[in-house]
């Protein structure tokens, strides 16, 4: 995964704010440079063309879903469950935020075009990147005997579905979450409980 400098992170946060406030039309190098108080030359140097900037924006947003991938992986069942619950909580928080909703609405709006480039970027730099990192965690859990599965990809899709359910689609359509759905921590814990019901070996039970 790309690692950005603090200054680049600040620029990407500015770009995300412009997206939420003004839609895709606001994501021009001139507007971003002006709002972030940097030069267009710096944007091109850091991110390349507009597609490179969009890819960086999506990568940066996806990085907010924390998944252990390069550091020490969980050695105990309790730590493994804690990592999964953190992942679920982050995923719910990021996808329910204004930024992800704006990005996905923009990508969906362009999906009927011949060159649905933004949609592919959202899939490649967003969901698939998250899935690759989460897959490392799931594999660690399998190797340590906390869960069992035949297909890591299938296990991730199940996990993702249990966490997100239909609430993200409903939000994209403008629906308001129910009060109990606003408790992200409780929703994350419930999703992981269901995941262990399907894939657990019993080793994670205290």
PDB file of N, CA and C in Angstrom, residues 96 166-183:
ATOM      1  N   UNK A  96     -19.751   4.538   5.930  1.00  0.00           N
ATOM      2  CA  UNK A  96     -20.933   5.338   6.262  1.00  0.00           C
ATOM      3  C   UNK A  96     -20.634   6.826   6.285  1.00  0.00           C
ATOM      4  N   UNK A 166     -27.032  -4.534   4.172  1.00  0.00           N
ATOM      5  CA  UNK A 166     -27.609  -3.688   3.123  1.00  0.00           C
ATOM      6  C   UNK A 166     -27.529  -2.210   3.471  1.00  0.00           C
ATOM      7  N   UNK A 167     -26.887  -1.884   4.601  1.00  0.00           N
ATOM      8  CA  UNK A 167     -26.995  -0.509   5.078  1.00  0.00           C
ATOM      9  C   UNK A 167     -26.280   0.476   4.155  1.00  0.00           C
ATOM     10  N   UNK A 168     -25.180   0.043   3.498  1.00  0.00           N
ATOM     11  CA  UNK A 168     -24.441   0.970   2.636  1.00  0.00           C
ATOM     12  C   UNK A 168     -25.271   1.328   1.403  1.00  0.00           C
ATOM     13  N   UNK A 169     -25.932   0.340   0.816  1.00  0.00           N
ATOM     14  CA  UNK A 169     -26.802   0.613  -0.329  1.00  0.00           C
ATOM     15  C   UNK A 169     -27.926   1.550   0.081  1.00  0.00           C
ATOM     16  N   UNK A 170     -28.500   1.303   1.252  1.00  0.00           N
ATOM     17  CA  UNK A 170     -29.585   2.164   1.717  1.00  0.00           C
ATOM     18  C   UNK A 170     -29.103   3.590   1.909  1.00  0.00           C
ATOM     19  N   UNK A 171     -27.896   3.752   2.463  1.00  0.00           N
ATOM     20  CA  UNK A 171     -27.363   5.104   2.637  1.00  0.00           C
ATOM     21  C   UNK A 171     -27.115   5.781   1.302  1.00  0.00           C
ATOM     22  N   UNK A 172     -26.600   5.034   0.328  1.00  0.00           N
ATOM     23  CA  UNK A 172     -26.378   5.601  -0.997  1.00  0.00           C
ATOM     24  C   UNK A 172     -27.680   6.110  -1.603  1.00  0.00           C
ATOM     25  N   UNK A 173     -28.784   5.460  -1.235  1.00  0.00           N
ATOM     26  CA  UNK A 173     -30.091   5.865  -1.739  1.00  0.00           C
ATOM     27  C   UNK A 173     -30.754   6.910  -0.855  1.00  0.00           C
ATOM     28  N   UNK A 174     -30.049   7.345   0.189  1.00  0.00           N
ATOM     29  CA  UNK A 174     -30.565   8.423   1.024  1.00  0.00           C
ATOM     30  C   UNK A 174     -31.326   7.990   2.242  1.00  0.00           C
ATOM     31  N   UNK A 175     -31.328   6.687   2.542  1.00  0.00           N
ATOM     32  CA  UNK A 175     -32.045   6.196   3.715  1.00  0.00           C
ATOM     33  C   UNK A 175     -31.293   6.580   4.986  1.00  0.00           C
ATOM     34  N   UNK A 176     -32.018   6.771   6.052  1.00  0.00           N
ATOM     35  CA  UNK A 176     -31.435   7.108   7.351  1.00  0.00           C
ATOM     36  C   UNK A 176     -31.316   5.839   8.181  1.00  0.00           C
ATOM     37  N   UNK A 177     -30.154   5.657   8.803  1.00  0.00           N
ATOM     38  CA  UNK A 177     -29.952   4.466   9.607  1.00  0.00           C
ATOM     39  C   UNK A 177     -30.878   4.446  10.812  1.00  0.00           C
ATOM     40  N   UNK A 178     -31.295   3.255  11.193  1.00  0.00           N
ATOM     41  CA  UNK A 178     -32.083   3.101  12.400  1.00  0.00           C
ATOM     42  C   UNK A 178     -31.215   3.386  13.618  1.00  0.00           C
ATOM     43  N   UNK A 179     -31.815   3.776  14.757  1.00  0.00           N
ATOM     44  CA  UNK A 179     -31.020   4.099  15.953  1.00  0.00           C
ATOM     45  C   UNK A 179     -30.058   2.992  16.361  1.00  0.00           C
ATOM     46  N   UNK A 180     -30.511   1.735  16.289  1.00  0.00           N
ATOM     47  CA  UNK A 180     -29.638   0.641  16.709  1.00  0.00           C
ATOM     48  C   UNK A 180     -28.485   0.426  15.732  1.00  0.00           C
ATOM     49  N   UNK A 181     -28.660   0.869  14.489  1.00  0.00           N
ATOM     50  CA  UNK A 181     -27.602   0.721  13.500  1.00  0.00           C
ATOM     51  C   UNK A 181     -26.518   1.784  13.658  1.00  0.00           C
ATOM     52  N   UNK A 182     -26.822   2.828  14.400  1.00  0.00           N
ATOM     53  CA  UNK A 182     -25.846   3.887  14.612  1.00  0.00           C
ATOM     54  C   UNK A 182     -24.765   3.477  15.610  1.00  0.00           C
ATOM     55  N   UNK A 183     -25.001   2.414  16.367  1.00  0.00           N
ATOM     56  CA  UNK A 183     -24.016   1.912  17.321  1.00  0.00           C
ATOM     57  C   UNK A 183     -23.041   1.012  16.565  1.00  0.00           C
TER      58      UNK A 183
END
